[in-house]
C-alpha positions as a Markdown table, in Angstrom:
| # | Residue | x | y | z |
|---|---|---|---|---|
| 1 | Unk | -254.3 | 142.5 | 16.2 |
| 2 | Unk | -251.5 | 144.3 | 14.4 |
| 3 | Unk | -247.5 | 144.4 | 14.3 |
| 4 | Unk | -244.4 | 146.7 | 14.4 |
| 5 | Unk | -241.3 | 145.9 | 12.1 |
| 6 | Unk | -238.0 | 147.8 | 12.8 |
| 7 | Unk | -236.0 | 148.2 | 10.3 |
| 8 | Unk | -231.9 | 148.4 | 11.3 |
| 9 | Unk | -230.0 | 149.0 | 8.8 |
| 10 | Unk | -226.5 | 148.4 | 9.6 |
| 11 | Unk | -224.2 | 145.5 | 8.7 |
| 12 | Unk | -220.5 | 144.4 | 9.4 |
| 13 | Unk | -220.1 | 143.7 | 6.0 |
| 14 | Unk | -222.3 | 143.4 | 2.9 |
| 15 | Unk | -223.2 | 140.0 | 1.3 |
| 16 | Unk | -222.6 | 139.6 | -2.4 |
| 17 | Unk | -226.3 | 138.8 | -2.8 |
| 18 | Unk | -228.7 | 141.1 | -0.8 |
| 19 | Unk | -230.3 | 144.0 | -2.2 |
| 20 | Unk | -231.8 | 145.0 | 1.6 |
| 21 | Unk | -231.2 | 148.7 | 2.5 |
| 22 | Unk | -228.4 | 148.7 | 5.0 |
| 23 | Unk | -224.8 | 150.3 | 5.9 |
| 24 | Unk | -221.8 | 148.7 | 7.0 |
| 25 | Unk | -220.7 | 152.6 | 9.0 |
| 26 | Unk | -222.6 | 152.7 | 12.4 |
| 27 | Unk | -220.9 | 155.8 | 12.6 |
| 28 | Unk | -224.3 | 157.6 | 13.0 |
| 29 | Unk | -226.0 | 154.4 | 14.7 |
| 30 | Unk | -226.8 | 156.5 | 18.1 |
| 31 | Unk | -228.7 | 159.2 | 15.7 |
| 32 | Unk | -230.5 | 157.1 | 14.2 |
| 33 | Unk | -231.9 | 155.0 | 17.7 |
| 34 | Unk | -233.1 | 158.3 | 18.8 |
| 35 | Unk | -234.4 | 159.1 | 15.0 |
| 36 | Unk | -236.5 | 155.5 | 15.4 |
| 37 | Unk | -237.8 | 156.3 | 18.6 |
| 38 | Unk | -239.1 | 159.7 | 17.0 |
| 39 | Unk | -240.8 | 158.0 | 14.7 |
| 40 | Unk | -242.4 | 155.3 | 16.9 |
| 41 | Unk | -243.7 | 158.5 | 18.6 |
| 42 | Unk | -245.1 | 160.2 | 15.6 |
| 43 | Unk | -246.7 | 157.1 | 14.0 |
| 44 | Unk | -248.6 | 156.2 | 17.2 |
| 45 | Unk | -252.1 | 156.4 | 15.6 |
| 46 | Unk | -251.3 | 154.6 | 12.2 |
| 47 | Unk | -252.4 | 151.0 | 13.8 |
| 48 | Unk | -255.7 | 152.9 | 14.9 |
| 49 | Unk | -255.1 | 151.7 | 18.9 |
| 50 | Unk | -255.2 | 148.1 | 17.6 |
| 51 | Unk | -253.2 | 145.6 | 20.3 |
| 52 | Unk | -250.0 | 145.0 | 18.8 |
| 53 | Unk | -249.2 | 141.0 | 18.7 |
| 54 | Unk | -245.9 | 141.2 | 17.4 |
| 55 | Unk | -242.7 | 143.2 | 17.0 |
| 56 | Unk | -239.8 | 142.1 | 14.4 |
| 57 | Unk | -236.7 | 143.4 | 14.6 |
| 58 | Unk | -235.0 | 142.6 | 11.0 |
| 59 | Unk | -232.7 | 144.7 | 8.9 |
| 60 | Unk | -229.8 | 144.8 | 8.4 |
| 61 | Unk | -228.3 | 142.7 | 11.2 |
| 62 | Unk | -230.4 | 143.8 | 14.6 |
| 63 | Unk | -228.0 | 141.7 | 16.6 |
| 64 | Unk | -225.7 | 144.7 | 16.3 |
| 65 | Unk | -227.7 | 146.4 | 18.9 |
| 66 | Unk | -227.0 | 145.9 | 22.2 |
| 67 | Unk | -229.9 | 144.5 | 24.4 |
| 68 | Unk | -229.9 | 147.7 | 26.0 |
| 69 | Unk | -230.6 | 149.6 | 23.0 |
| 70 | Unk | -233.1 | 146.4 | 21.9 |
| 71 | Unk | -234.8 | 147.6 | 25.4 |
| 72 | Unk | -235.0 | 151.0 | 24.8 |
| 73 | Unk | -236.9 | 150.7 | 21.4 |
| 74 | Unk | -239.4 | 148.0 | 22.9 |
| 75 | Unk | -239.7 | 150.4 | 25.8 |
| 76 | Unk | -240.9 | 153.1 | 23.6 |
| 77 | Unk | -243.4 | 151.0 | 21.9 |
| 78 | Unk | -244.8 | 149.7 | 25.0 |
| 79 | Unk | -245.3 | 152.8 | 26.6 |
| 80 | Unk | -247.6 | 154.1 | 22.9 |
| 81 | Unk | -249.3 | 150.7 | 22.4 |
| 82 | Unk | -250.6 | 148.1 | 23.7 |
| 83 | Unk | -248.5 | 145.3 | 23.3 |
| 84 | Unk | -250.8 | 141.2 | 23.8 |
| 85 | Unk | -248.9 | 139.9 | 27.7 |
| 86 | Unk | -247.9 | 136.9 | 24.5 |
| 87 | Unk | -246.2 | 138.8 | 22.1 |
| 88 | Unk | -243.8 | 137.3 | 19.4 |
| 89 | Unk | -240.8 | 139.3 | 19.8 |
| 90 | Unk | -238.2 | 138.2 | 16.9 |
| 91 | Unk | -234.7 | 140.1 | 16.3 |
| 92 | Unk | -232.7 | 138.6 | 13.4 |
| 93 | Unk | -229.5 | 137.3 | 13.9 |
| 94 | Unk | -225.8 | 137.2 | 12.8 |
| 95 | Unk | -224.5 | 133.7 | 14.3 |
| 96 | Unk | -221.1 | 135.9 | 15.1 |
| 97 | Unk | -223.2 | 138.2 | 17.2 |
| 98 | Unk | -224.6 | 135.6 | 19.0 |
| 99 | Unk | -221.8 | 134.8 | 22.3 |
| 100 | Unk | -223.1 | 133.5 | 25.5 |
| 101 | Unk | -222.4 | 137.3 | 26.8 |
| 102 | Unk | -224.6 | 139.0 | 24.1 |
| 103 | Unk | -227.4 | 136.2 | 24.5 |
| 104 | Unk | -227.0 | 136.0 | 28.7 |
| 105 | Unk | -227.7 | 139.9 | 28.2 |
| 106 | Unk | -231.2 | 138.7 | 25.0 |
| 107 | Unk | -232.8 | 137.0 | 27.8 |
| 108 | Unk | -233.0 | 139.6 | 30.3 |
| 109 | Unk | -235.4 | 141.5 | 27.3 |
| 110 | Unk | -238.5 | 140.8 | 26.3 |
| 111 | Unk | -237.4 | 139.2 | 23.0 |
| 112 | Unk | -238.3 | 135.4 | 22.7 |
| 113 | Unk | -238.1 | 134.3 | 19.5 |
| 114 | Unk | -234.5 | 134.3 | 16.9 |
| 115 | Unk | -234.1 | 134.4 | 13.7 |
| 116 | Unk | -230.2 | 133.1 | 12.5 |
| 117 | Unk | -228.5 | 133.9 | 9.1 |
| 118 | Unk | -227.2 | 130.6 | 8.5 |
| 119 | Unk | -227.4 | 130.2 | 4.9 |
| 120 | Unk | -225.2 | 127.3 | 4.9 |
| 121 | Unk | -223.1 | 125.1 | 7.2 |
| 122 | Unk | -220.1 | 125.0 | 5.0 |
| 123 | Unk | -217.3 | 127.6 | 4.8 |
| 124 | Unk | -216.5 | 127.7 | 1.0 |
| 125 | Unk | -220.3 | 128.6 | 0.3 |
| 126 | Unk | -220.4 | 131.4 | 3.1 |
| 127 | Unk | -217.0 | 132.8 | 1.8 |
| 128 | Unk | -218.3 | 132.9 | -1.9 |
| 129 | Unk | -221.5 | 134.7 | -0.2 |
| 130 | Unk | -219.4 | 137.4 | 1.4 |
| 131 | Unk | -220.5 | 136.2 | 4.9 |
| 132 | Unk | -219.3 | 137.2 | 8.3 |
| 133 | Unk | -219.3 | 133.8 | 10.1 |
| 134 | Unk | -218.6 | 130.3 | 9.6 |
| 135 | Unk | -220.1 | 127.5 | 9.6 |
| 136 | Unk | -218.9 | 126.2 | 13.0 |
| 137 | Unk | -220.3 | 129.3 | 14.4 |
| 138 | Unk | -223.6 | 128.9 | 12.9 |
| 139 | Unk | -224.1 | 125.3 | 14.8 |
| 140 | Unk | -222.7 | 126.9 | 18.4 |
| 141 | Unk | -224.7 | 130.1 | 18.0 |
| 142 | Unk | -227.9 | 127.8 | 17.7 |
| 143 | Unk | -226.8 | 125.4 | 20.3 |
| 144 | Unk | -225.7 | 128.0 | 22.9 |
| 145 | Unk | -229.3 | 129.6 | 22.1 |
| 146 | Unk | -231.1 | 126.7 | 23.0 |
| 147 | Unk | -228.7 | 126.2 | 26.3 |
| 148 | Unk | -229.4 | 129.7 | 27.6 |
| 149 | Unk | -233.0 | 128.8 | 27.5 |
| 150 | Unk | -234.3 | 130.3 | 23.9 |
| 151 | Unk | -236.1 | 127.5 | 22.3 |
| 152 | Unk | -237.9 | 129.1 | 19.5 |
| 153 | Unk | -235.4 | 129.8 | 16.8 |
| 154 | Unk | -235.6 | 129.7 | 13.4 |
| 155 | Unk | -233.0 | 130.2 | 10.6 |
| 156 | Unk | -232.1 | 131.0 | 7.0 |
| 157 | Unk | -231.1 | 129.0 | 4.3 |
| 158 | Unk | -230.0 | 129.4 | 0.5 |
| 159 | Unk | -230.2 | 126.8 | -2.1 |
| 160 | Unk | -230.1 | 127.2 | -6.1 |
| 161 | Unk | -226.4 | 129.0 | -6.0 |
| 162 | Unk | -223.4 | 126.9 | -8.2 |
| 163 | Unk | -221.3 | 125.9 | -5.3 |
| 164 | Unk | -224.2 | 123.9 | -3.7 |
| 165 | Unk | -224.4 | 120.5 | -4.7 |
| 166 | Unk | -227.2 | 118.3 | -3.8 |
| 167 | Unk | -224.7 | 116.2 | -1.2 |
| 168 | Unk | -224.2 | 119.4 | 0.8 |
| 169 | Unk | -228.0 | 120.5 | 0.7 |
| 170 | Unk | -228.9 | 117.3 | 2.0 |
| 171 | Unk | -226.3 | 118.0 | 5.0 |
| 172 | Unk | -227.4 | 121.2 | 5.4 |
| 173 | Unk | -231.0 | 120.1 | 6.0 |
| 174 | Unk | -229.7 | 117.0 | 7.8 |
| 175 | Unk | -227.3 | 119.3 | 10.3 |
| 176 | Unk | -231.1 | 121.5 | 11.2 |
| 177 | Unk | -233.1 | 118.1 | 12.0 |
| 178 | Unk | -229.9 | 117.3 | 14.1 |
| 179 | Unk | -229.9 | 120.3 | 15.5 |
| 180 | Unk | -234.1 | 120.2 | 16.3 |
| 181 | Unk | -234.2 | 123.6 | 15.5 |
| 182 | Unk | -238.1 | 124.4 | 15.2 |
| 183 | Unk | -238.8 | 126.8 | 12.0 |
| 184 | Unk | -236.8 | 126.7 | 8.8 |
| 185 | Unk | -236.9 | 129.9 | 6.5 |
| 186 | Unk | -235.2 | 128.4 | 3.1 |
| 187 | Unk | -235.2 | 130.9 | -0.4 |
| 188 | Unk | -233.5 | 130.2 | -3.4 |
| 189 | Unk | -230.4 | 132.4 | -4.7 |
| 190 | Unk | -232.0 | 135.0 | -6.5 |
| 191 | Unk | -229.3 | 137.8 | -8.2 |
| 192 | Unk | -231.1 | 141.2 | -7.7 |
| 193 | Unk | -229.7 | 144.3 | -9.5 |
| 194 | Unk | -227.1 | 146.6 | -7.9 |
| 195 | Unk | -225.2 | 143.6 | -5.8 |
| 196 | Unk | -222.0 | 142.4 | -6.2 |
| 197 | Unk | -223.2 | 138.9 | -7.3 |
| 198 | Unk | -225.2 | 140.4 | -10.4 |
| 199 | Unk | -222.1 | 142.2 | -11.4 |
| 200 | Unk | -219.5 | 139.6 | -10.8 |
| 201 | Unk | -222.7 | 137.3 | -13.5 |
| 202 | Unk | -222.3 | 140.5 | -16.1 |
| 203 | Unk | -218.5 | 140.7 | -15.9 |
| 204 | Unk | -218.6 | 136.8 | -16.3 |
| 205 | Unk | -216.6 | 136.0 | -13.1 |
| 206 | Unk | -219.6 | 134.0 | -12.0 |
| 207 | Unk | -222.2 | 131.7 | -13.7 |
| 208 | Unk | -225.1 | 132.4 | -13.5 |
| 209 | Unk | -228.3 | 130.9 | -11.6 |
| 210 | Unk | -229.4 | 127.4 | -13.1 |
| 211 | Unk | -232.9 | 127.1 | -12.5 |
| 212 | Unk | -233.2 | 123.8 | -13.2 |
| 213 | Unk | -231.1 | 123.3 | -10.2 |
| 214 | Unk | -232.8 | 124.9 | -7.8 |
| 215 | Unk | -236.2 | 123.4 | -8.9 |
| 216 | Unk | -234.7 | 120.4 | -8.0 |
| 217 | Unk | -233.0 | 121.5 | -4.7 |
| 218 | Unk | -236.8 | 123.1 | -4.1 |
| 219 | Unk | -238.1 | 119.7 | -4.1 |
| 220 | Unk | -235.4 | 117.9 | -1.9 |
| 221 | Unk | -236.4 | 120.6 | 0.6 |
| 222 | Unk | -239.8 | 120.1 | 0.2 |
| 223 | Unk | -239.4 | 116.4 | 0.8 |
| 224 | Unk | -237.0 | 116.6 | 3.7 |
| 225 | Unk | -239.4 | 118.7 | 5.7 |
| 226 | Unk | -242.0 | 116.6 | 5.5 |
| 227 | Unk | -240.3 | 113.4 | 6.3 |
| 228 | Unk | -239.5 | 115.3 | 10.0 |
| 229 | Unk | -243.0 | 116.4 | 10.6 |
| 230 | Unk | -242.5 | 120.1 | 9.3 |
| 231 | Unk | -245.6 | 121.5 | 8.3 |
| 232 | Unk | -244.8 | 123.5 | 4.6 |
| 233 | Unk | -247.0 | 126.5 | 5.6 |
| 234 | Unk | -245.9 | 129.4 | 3.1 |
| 235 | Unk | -243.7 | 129.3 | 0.0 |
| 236 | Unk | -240.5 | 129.7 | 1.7 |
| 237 | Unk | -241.5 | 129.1 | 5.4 |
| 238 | Unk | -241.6 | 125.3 | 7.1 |
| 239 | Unk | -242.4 | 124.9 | 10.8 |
| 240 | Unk | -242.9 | 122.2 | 13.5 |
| 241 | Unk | -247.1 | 122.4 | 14.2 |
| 242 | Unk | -247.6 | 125.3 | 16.0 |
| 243 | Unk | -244.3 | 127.5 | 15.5 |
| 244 | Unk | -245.2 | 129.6 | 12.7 |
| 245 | Unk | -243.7 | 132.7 | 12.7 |
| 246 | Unk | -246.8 | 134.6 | 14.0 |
| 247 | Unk | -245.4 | 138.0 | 12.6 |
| 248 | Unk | -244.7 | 136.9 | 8.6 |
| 249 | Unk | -248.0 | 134.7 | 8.7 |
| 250 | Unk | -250.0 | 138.1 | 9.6 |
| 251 | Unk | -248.0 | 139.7 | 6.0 |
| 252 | Unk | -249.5 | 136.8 | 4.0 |
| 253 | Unk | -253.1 | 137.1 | 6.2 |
| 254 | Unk | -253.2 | 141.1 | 5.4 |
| 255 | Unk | -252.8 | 142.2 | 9.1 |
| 256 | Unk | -252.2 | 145.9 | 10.0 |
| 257 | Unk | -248.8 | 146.6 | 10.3 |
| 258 | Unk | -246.5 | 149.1 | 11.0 |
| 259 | Unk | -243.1 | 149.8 | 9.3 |
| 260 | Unk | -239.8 | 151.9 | 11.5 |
| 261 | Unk | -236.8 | 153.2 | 9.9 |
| 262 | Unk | -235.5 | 153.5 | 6.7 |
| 263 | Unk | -237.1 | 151.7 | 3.6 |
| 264 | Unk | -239.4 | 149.8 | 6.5 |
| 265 | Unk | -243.0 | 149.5 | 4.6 |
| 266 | Unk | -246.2 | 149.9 | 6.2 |
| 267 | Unk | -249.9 | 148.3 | 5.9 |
| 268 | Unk | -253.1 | 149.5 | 7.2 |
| 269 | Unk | -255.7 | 147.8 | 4.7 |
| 270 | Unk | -256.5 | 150.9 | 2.8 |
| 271 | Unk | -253.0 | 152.1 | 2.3 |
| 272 | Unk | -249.5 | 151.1 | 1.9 |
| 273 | Unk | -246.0 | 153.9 | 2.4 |
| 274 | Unk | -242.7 | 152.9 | 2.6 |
| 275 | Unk | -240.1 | 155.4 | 4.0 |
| 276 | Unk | -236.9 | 156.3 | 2.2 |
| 277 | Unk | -234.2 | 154.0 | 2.2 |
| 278 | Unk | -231.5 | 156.2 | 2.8 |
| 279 | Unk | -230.3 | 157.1 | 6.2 |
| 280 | Unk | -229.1 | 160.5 | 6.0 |
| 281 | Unk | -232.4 | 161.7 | 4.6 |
| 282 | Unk | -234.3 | 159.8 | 7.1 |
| 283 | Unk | -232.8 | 161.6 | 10.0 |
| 284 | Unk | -232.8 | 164.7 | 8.5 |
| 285 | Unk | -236.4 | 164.3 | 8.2 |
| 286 | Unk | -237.0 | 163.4 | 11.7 |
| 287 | Unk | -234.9 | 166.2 | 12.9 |
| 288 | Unk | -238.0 | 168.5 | 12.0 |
| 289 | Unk | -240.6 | 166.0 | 13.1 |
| 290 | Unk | -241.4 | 164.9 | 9.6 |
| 291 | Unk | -241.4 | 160.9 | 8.4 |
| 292 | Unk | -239.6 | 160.8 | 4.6 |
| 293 | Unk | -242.1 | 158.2 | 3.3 |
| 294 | Unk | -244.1 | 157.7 | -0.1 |
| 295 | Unk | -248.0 | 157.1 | 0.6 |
| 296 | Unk | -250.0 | 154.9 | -1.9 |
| 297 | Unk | -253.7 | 154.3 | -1.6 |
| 298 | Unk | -255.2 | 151.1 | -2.4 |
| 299 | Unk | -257.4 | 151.0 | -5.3 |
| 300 | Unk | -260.0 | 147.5 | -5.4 |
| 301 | Unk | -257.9 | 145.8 | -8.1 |
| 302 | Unk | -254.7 | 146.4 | -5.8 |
| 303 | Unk | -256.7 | 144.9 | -2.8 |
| 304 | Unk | -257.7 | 141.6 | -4.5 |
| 305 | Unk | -254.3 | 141.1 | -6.4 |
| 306 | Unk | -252.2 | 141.5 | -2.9 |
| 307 | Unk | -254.7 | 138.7 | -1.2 |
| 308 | Unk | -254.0 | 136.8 | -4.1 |
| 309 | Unk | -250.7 | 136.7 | -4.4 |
| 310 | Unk | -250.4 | 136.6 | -0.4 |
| 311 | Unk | -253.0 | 133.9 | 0.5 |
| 312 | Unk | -251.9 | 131.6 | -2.5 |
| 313 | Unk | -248.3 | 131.1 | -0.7 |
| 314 | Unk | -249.7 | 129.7 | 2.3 |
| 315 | Unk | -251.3 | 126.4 | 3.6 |
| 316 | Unk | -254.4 | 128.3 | 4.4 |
| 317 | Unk | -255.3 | 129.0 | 0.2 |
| 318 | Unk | -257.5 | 131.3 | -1.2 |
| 319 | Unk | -260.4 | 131.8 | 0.2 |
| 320 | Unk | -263.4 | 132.6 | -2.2 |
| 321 | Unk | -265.5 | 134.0 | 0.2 |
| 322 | Unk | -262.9 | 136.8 | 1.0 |
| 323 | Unk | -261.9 | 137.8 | -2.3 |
| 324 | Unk | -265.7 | 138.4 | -3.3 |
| 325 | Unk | -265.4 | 140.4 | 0.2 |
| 326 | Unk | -263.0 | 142.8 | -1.3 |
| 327 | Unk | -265.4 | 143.0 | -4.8 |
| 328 | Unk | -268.4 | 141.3 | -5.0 |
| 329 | Unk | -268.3 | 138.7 | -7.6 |
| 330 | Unk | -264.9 | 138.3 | -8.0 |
| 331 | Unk | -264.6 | 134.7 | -7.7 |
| 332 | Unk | -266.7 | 134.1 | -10.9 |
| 333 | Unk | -263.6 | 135.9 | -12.7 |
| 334 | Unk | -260.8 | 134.1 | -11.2 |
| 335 | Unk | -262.0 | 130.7 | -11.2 |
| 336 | Unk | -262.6 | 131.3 | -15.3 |
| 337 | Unk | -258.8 | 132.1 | -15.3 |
| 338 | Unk | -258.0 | 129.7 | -13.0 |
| 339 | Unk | -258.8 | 126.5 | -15.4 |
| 340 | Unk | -255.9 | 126.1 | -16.7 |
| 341 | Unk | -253.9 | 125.7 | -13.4 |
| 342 | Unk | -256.6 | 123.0 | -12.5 |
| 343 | Unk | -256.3 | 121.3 | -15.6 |
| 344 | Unk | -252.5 | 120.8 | -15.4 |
| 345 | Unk | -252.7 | 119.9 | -11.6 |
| 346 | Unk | -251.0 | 123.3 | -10.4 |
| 347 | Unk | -253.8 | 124.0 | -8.2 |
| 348 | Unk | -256.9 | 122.3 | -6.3 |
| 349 | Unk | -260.4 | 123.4 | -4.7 |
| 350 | Unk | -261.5 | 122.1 | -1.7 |
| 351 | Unk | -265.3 | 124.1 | -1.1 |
| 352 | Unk | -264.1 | 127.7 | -1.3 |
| 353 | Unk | -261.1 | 127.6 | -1.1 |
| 354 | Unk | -258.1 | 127.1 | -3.5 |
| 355 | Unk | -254.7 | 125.6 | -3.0 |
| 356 | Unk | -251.3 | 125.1 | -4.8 |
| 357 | Unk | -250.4 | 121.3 | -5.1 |
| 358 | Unk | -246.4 | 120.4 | -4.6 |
| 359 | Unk | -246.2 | 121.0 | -8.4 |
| 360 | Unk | -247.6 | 124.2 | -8.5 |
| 361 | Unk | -245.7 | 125.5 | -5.6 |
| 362 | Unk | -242.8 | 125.5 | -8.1 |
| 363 | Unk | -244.7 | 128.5 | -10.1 |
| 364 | Unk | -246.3 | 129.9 | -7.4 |
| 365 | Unk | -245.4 | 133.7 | -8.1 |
| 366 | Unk | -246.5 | 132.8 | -12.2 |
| 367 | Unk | -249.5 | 131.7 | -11.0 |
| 368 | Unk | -250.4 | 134.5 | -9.2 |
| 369 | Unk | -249.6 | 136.3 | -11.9 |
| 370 | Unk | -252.2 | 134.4 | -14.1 |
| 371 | Unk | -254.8 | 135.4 | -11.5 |
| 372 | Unk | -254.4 | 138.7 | -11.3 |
| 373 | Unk | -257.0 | 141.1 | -11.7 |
C-alpha cells in the first residue's frame, strides 16, 4: 500500500505562526492545477505500481479549490494508479470555506474524510493568530459537516501560546467532546523562523513561548482524551478506536509515499526528494516536463534514525525486530543507550518492543535524539 499528498499552496491570509510554503495570490492558481496534474503524470512510476490507500490533500488551505477542481486532480490519479475501492481521502479545511453549498458540492466527490483548522474556539486567540474565521464558525462548519452526512472529521488545535489559559483549554477540549468529533490533531505553539510571530518575539511585541506552560497544557490534553475513550496513538494525534488517520499513521509506519506540488516531500524506502517550495519555479519547471525537486539517498544510519524517531511517537513503539532488519544487530546498541530512559521511567519494554510512558512523551523528540545512531 502507498499514498499521494498534494500539496496546495494557497491561503486567504497568512497566520502569524506557520512556516508552511504557501501564497495568499491565486492569481496563477489555474497554472498551477494543470502544473500538478503534469506532475501526477510524470511521477507515475515512483510508487513502483503499489495500490494507493490514501490521498491527502493538505497545504495551504485545499478547501480553496472547488470540488470540481478537487475532482479533476483525483481523476488524474485514478486513471495512473490504482487507488484501494476504501481509500482515505482527506482535504484540509478552513472552517470559512466550509458553507453548506461548498460541502453539498464535497459529497458529490470521492473525499470522505476532513481535516478543520480550528485552533481554538475563542475569538481573541484566533485574531492574535492571524486567523480567517471565528470561533462560531469553527463549531457550524463541524456541525453542518456532520449534518450533510461527513462523519469522519478531525481538527486542529494549539495550546502553549500566552493568550491560552488553562480555563479556556479546558473549553476548548470540552466544546470537541461536545461536539463528538472523532480525531483530534492538538500541537503546541512552536515560533519557527521567518513568521510574523518570531519577529513580533525579537522586536519584543510579544512574549515569548513558556514551556513550562505548555508542558502542563500537554498533560491536561493528555488526561482529557483519555477520560472520553480517545486512544493517544502518536505524539500529537488522539482518535476514537478505529479512526486513525490512516494517511499520517503510514508516515510514522515508513509507507511509500508520494509528494505533489511545491515543497511536497516524497518517500520510497530507499530515497527521500522534496520539490522546491517556490511556485514560479515549480511551474516553470513543469512547463518543460521537468520536476524541480532535490533527491537524497538513504544511507543505513539515515534508515534506522527515521524509524526511530518515527515509531517512537506512536502507540505501536519500537519494534526490535525491525530496527535489527534495517542493520543487523542494532538493537544491542540502542538498548545500551537506551538505559538511561528506562532508569528515569521515560520509556518501557514490553518483549521487543519499546514504548514512551506519559512522562516520556513530554521529551519524546530528546529522546529520539539520545537514540540516534
Amino acid at each position: 500500500m502507498a499514498g499521494i499528498y498534494i500539496h496546495i499552496p494557497f491561503c486567504k491570509q497568512a497566520c502569524h505562526y506557520c512556516d508552511f510554503h504557501f501564497s495568499t495570490s491565486l492569481k496563477y492558481k489555474d497554472e498551477l492545477l494543470q502544473a500538478l496534474i503534469k506532475e501526477i503524470t510524470l511521477q507515475k512510476s515512483y510508487l513502483d505500481n503499489e495500490t494507493v490507500e490514501t490521498i491527502y490533500f493538505g497545504g495551504g488551505t485545499p478547501s480553496i479549490l472547488s470540488a470540481d477542481e478537487l475532482n479533476m486532480l483525483i481523476g488524474t490519479i485514478t486513471s495512473l494508479h490504482t487507488v484501494a475501492s476504501n481509500a482515505e481521502i482527506t482535504i484540509e479545511a478552513n472552517p470559512d470555506d466550509l458553507d453548506k453549498a461548498k460541502l453539498q458540492a464535497l459529497r458529490q466527490t470521492n473525499i470522505n474524510r476532513f481535516s478543520i483548522g480550528i485552533q481554538s474556539f475563542f475569538d481573541d486567540d484566533l485574531t492574535w493568530m492571524n486567523r480567517v474565521h471565528r470561533a462560531a464558525e469553527a463549531e457550524a462548519s463541524v456541525k453542518r459537516a456532520q449534518d450533510i452526512g461527513f462523519e469522519n472529521i478531525t481538527v486542529d488545535l494549539i495550546y502553549g501560546y500566552p493568550l491560552l489559559s488553562d480555563a479556556k483549554w479546558k473549553y476548548n477540549l470540552d466544546k470537541v467532546f461536545e461536539l463528538d468529533i472523532l480525531h483530534v490533531s492538538s500541537y503546541s505553539m512552536t515560533v519557527e523562523p521567518q513568521t510574523a510571530l518570531a519577529s513580533f518575539i525579537k522586536k519584543k511585541k510579544q512574549p515569548a513561548m513558556d514551556e513550562q506552560q505548555s508542558a502542563e497544557q500537554f498533560i491536561l490534553l493528555m488526561d482529557a482524551m483519555q477520560s472520553h475513550g480517545f486512544e493517544h496513538y502518536e505524539i500529537s494525534n488522539f482518535c476514537k478506536p478505529g479512526h486513525y488517520s490512516r494517511h499520517n499513521s503510514n508516515y510514522w509506519k515508513g509507507v511509500k509515499y508520494l509528494g505533489i506540488g511545491p515543497s511536497a516531500h516524497s518517500y520510497n524506502g530507499e530515497t527521500r526528494q522534496w520539490n522546491v517550495p517556490n511556485n514560479a519555479k515549480y511551474m516553470q519547471s513543469l512547463e518543460i516536463g521537468k520536476i524541480s525537486a532535490e533527491t537524497e539517498l538513504l544511507t543505513e544510519t539515515d534508515r534506522l534514525n527515521e524509524y526511530i524517531m518515527t515509531s517512537l511517537r506512536t502507540m505501536w513503539g519500537l519494534d526490535l525486530k525491525k530496527l535489527n532488519a534495517i542493520a543487523p544487530g542494532a538493537e544491542s546498541d540502542l538498548i545500551k543507550a537506551a538505559q538511561r530512559y528506562f532508569e528515569n521511567g521515560w520509556i518501557e519494554q514490553k518483549e521487543d518492543v519499546i514504548y514512551l510512558t506519559p512522562s516520556g512523551k513530554l521529551y519524546a523528540d530528546n529522546i529520539a535524539g539520545g537514540l540516534f545512531f
